[in-house]
Short mmCIF file of C-alpha atoms in Angstrom, two decimals:
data_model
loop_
_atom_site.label_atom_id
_atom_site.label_comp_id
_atom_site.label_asym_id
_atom_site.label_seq_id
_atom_site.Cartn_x
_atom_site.Cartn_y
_atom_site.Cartn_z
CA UNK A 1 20.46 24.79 8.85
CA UNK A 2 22.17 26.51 5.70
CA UNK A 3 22.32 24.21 2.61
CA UNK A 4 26.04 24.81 2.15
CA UNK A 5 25.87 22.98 5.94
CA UNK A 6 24.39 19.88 4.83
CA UNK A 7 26.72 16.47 5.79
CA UNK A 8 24.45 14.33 3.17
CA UNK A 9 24.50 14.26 -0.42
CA UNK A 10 21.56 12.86 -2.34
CA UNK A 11 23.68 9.39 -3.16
CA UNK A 12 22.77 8.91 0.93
CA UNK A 13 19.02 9.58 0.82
CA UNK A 14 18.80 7.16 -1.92
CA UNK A 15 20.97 4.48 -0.53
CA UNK A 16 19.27 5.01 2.79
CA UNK A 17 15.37 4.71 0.71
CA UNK A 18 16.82 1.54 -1.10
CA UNK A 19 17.82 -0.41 1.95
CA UNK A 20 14.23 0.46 3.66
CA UNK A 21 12.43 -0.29 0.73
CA UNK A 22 14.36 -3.68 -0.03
CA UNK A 23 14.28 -4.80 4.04
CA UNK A 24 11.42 -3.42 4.86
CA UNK A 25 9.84 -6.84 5.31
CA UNK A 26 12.34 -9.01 6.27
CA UNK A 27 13.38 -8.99 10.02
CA UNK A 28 10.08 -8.09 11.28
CA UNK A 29 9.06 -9.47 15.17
CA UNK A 30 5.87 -8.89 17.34
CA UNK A 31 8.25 -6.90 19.36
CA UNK A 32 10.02 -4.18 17.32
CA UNK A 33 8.24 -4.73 13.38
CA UNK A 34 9.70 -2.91 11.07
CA UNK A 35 12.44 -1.32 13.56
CA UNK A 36 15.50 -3.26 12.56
CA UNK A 37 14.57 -2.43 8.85
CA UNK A 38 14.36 1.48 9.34
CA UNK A 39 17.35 1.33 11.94
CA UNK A 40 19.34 -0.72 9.28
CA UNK A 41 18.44 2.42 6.49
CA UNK A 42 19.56 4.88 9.19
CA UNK A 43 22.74 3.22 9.43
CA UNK A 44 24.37 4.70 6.35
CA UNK A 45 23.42 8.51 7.28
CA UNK A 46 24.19 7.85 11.04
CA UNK A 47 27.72 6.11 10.10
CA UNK A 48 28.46 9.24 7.80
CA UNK A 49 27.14 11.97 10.59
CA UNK A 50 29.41 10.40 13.35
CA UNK A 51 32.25 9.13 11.29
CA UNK A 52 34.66 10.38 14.69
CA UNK A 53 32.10 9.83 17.15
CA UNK A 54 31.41 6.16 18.04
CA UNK A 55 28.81 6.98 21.09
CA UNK A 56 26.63 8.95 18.60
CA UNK A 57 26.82 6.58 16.09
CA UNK A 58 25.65 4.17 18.90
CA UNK A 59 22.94 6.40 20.67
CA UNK A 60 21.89 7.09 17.20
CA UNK A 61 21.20 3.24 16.14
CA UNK A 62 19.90 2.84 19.40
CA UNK A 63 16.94 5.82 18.72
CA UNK A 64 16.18 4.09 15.95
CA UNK A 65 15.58 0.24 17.25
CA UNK A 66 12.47 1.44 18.78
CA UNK A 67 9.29 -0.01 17.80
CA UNK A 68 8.30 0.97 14.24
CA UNK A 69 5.91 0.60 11.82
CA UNK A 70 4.20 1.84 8.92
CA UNK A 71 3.60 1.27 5.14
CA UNK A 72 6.76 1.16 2.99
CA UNK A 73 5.84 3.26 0.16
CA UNK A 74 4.72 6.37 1.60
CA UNK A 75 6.86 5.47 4.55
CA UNK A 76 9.72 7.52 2.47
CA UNK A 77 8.87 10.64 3.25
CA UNK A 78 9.17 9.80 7.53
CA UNK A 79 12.44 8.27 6.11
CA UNK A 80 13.99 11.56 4.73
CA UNK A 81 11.98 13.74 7.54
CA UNK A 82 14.04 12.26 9.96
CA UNK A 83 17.20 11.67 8.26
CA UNK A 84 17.21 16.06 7.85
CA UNK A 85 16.34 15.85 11.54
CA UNK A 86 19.55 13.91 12.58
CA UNK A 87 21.35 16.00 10.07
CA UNK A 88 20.08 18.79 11.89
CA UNK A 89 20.76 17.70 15.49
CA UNK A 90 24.46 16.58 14.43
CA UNK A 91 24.97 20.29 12.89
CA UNK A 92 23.34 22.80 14.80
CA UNK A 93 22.59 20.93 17.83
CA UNK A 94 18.82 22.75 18.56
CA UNK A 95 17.17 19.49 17.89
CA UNK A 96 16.67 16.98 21.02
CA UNK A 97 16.33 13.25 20.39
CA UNK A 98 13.40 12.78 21.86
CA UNK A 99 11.41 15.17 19.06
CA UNK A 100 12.90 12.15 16.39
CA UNK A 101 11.52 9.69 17.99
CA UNK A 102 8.15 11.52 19.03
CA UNK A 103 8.10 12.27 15.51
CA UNK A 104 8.33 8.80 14.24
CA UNK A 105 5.78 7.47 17.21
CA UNK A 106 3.15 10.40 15.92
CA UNK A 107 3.87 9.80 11.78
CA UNK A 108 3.72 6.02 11.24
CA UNK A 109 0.27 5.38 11.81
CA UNK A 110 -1.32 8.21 9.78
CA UNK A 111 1.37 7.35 7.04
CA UNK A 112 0.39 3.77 7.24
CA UNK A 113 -3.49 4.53 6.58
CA UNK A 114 -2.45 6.91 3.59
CA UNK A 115 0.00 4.52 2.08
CA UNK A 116 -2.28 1.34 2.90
CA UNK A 117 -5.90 3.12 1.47
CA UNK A 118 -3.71 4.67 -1.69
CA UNK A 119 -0.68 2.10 -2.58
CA UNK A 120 -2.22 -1.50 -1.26
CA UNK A 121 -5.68 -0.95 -1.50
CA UNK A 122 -5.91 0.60 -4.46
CA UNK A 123 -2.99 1.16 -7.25
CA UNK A 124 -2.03 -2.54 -6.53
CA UNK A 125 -5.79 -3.45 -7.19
CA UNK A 126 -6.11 -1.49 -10.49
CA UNK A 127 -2.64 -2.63 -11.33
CA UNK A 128 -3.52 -6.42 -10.87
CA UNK A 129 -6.92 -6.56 -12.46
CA UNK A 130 -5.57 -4.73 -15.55
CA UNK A 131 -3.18 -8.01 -15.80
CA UNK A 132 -6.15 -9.85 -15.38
CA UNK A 133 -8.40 -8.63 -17.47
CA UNK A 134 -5.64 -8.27 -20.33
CA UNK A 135 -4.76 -12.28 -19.21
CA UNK A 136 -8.36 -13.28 -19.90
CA UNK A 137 -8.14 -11.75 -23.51
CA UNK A 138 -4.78 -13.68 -23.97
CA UNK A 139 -2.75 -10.31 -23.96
CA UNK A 140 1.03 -11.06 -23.58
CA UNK A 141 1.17 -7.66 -22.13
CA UNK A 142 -0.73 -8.68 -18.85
CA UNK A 143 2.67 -10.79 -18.19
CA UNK A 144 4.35 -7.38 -17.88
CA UNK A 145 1.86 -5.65 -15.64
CA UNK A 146 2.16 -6.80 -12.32
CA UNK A 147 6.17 -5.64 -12.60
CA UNK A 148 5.27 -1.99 -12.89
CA UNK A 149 4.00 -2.09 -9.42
CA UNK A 150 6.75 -2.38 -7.66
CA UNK A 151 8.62 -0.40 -10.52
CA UNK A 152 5.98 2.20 -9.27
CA UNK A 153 5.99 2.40 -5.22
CA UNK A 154 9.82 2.09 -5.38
CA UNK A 155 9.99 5.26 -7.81
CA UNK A 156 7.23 6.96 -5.49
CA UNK A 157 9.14 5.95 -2.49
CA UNK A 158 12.12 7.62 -3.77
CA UNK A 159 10.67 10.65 -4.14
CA UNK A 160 9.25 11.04 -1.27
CA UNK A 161 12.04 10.05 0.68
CA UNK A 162 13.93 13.20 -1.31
CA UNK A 163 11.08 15.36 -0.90
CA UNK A 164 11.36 14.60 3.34
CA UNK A 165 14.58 15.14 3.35
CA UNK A 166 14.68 18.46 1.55
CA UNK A 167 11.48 20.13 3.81
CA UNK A 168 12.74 19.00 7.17
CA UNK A 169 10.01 19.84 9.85
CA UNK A 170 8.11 21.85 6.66
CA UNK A 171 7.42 17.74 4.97
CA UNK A 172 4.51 16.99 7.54
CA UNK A 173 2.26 20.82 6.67
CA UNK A 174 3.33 20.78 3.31
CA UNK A 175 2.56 17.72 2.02
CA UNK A 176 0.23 15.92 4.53
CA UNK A 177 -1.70 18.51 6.14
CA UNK A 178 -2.07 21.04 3.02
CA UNK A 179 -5.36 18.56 1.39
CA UNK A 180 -3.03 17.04 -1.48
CA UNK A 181 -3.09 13.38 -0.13
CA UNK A 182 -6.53 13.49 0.58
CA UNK A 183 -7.15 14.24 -2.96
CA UNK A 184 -5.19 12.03 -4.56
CA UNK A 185 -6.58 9.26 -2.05
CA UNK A 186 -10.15 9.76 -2.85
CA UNK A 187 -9.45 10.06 -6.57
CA UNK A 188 -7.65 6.89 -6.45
CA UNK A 189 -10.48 5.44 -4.55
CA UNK A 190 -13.23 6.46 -7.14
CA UNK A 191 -10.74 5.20 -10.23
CA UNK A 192 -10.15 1.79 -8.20
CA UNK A 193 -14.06 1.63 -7.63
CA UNK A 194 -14.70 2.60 -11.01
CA UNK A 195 -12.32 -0.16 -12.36
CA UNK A 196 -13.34 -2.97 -9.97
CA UNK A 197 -17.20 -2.34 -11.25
CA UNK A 198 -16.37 -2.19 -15.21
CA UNK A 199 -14.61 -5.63 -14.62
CA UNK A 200 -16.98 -7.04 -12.29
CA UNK A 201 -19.91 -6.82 -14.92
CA UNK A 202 -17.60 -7.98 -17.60
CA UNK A 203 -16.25 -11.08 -16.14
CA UNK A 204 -18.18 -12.20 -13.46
CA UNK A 205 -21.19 -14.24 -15.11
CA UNK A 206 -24.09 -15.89 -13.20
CA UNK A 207 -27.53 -17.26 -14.72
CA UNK A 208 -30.19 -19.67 -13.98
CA UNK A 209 -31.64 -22.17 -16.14
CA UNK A 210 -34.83 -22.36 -14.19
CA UNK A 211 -37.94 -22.58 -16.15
CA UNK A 212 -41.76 -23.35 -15.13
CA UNK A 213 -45.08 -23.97 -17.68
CA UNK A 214 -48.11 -22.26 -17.12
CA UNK A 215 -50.63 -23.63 -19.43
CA UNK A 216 -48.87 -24.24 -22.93
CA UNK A 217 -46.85 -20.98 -22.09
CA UNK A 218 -43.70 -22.06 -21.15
CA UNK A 219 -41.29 -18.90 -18.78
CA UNK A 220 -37.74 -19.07 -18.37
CA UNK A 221 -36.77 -17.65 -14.95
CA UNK A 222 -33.75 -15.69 -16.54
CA UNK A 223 -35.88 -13.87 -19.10
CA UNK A 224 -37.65 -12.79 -16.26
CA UNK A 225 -34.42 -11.42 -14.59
CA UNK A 226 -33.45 -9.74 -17.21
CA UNK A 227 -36.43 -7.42 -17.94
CA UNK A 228 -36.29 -6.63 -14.67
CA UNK A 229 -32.27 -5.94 -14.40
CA UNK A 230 -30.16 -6.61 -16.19
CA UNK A 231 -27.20 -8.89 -14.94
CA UNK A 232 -29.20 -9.23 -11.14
CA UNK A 233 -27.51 -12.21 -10.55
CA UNK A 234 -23.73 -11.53 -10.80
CA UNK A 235 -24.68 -8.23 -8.96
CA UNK A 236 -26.18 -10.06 -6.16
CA UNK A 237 -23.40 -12.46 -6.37
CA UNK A 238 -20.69 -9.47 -6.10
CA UNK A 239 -22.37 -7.62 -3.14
CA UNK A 240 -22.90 -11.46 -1.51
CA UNK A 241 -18.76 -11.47 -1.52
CA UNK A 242 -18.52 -7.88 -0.20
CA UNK A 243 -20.75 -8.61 2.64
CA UNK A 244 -18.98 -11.52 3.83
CA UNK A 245 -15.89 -9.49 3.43
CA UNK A 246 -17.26 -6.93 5.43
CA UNK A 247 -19.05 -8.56 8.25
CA UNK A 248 -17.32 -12.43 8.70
CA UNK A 249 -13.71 -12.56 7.77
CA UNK A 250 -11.37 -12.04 5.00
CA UNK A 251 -10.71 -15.97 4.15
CA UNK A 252 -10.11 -15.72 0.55
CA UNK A 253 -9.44 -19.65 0.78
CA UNK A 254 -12.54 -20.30 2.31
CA UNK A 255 -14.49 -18.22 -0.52
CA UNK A 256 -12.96 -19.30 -3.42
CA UNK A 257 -13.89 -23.06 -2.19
CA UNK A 258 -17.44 -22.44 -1.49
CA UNK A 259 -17.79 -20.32 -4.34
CA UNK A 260 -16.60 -23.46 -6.71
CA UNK A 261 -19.19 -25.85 -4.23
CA UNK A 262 -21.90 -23.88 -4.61
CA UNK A 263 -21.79 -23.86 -8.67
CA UNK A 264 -20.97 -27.14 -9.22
CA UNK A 265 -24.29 -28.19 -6.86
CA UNK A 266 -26.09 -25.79 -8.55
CA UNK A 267 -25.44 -27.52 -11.88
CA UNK A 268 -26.22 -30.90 -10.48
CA UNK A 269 -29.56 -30.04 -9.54
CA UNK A 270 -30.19 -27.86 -12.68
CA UNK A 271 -30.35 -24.32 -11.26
CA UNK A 272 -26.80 -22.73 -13.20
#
């Protein structure tokens, strides 16, 4: 398909990204997820492709109520990928239906690891415990941080959305196969390790008031600690919460509670 062929304009990729991105959420069920939201972004590119013909238009929705799911953010490029494809299949006709939705079945769950590991597990992380960590100092600015995530994914999203529809079948070698996202992942994993441990030793304090006498020699516990490493306790405390993350369940609730029970019976009995 010749440029000078293309249907779409640019104003309908972005239209299309900013009703996925803003619904993506919304009318999700156990049966069909994020289906209504993606058919519902189709809609506009579909409506303009088969303006004079109402059973494509209808055939076309219908492809794209299928089951679907995958992370938002990175789910723009799949977006675009397939809007080309349906560009393609309207224009030339050398593109079946059942490669779109193959192609959607095969993409959304390697998109949703990238996007999940990269956008939700990590650049929300750093983004939220810079606001933190600015909040504790009493930085006005850490008001003003948790907005530039979404400002962020959306902008990203965009992109990528573009950058699908302007490869076609060329999106999926080019840009997940060629090595780039699993570069960017991993360096995004060290920064957002690197981050969580700078502010972990910074703001999560622990010590013991323990003491003992041998003698006339009087040893505090902590001293003790301390010579042997430094900041033991918050440590320990820190890999405590990643192993029950890890190996019971993620009940943040639950934590947070025993967490506060724990320190306040530790102060009644004198050992914090």
């Amino acid at each position: 398909m010749n440029e000078t062929d293309r249907i779409l304009t640019k104003k309908d990729i972005n239209r299309a990204q900013t009703r996925w991105f803003m619904s993506l959420e919304y009318p999700n069920s156990f049966e069909r997820l994020q289906a209504v939201s993606f058919c519902s972004a189709m809609s506009g590119p579909l409506k303009k492709l088969y303006k004079d013909d109402h059973d494509g238009l209808v055939d076309g929705l219908n492809r794209h109520l299928e089951f679907y799911n995958t992370e938002g953010t990175i789910g723009g490029l799949p977006l675009g990928l397939i809007i080309s494809l349906e560009e393609q299949m309207k224009i030339d006709q050398n593109v079946e239906p059942e490669v779109i939705t193959n192609l959607k079945v095969g993409l959304m769950g390697p998109i949703a690891g990238i996007g999940d590991t990269l956008i939700q597990g990590t650049l929300k992380s750093i983004w939220f415990a810079l606001a933190c960590s600015l909040g504790m100092q009493g930085n006005y600015v850490a008001v003003l941080l948790p907005f530039l995530h979404p400002i962020t994914v959306f902008t990203v999203s965009r992109y990528l959305a573009n950058l699908g529809y302007k490869l076609g079948m060329g999106a999926i070698d080019q840009v997940i196969n060629s090595g780039l996202m699993t570069r960017i992942i991993d360096a995004a994993a060290i920064l957002g390790l690197f981050m969580m441990g700078a502010l972990s030793s910074s703001y999560v304090k622990l010590s013991t008031v323990l003491s003992f006498s041998i003698g006339e020699q009087k040893i505090v516990l902590q001293d003790i600690l301390d010579q042997l490493v430094p900041g033991i306790l918050p440590l320990a405390c820190i890999f405590g919460i990643v192993w029950y993350f890890k190996n019971k369940k993620q009940n943040y609730l639950l934590l947070v509670f025993t967490i506060i029970a724990l320190g306040m019976l530790g102060s009644a009995i004198g050992v914090f």
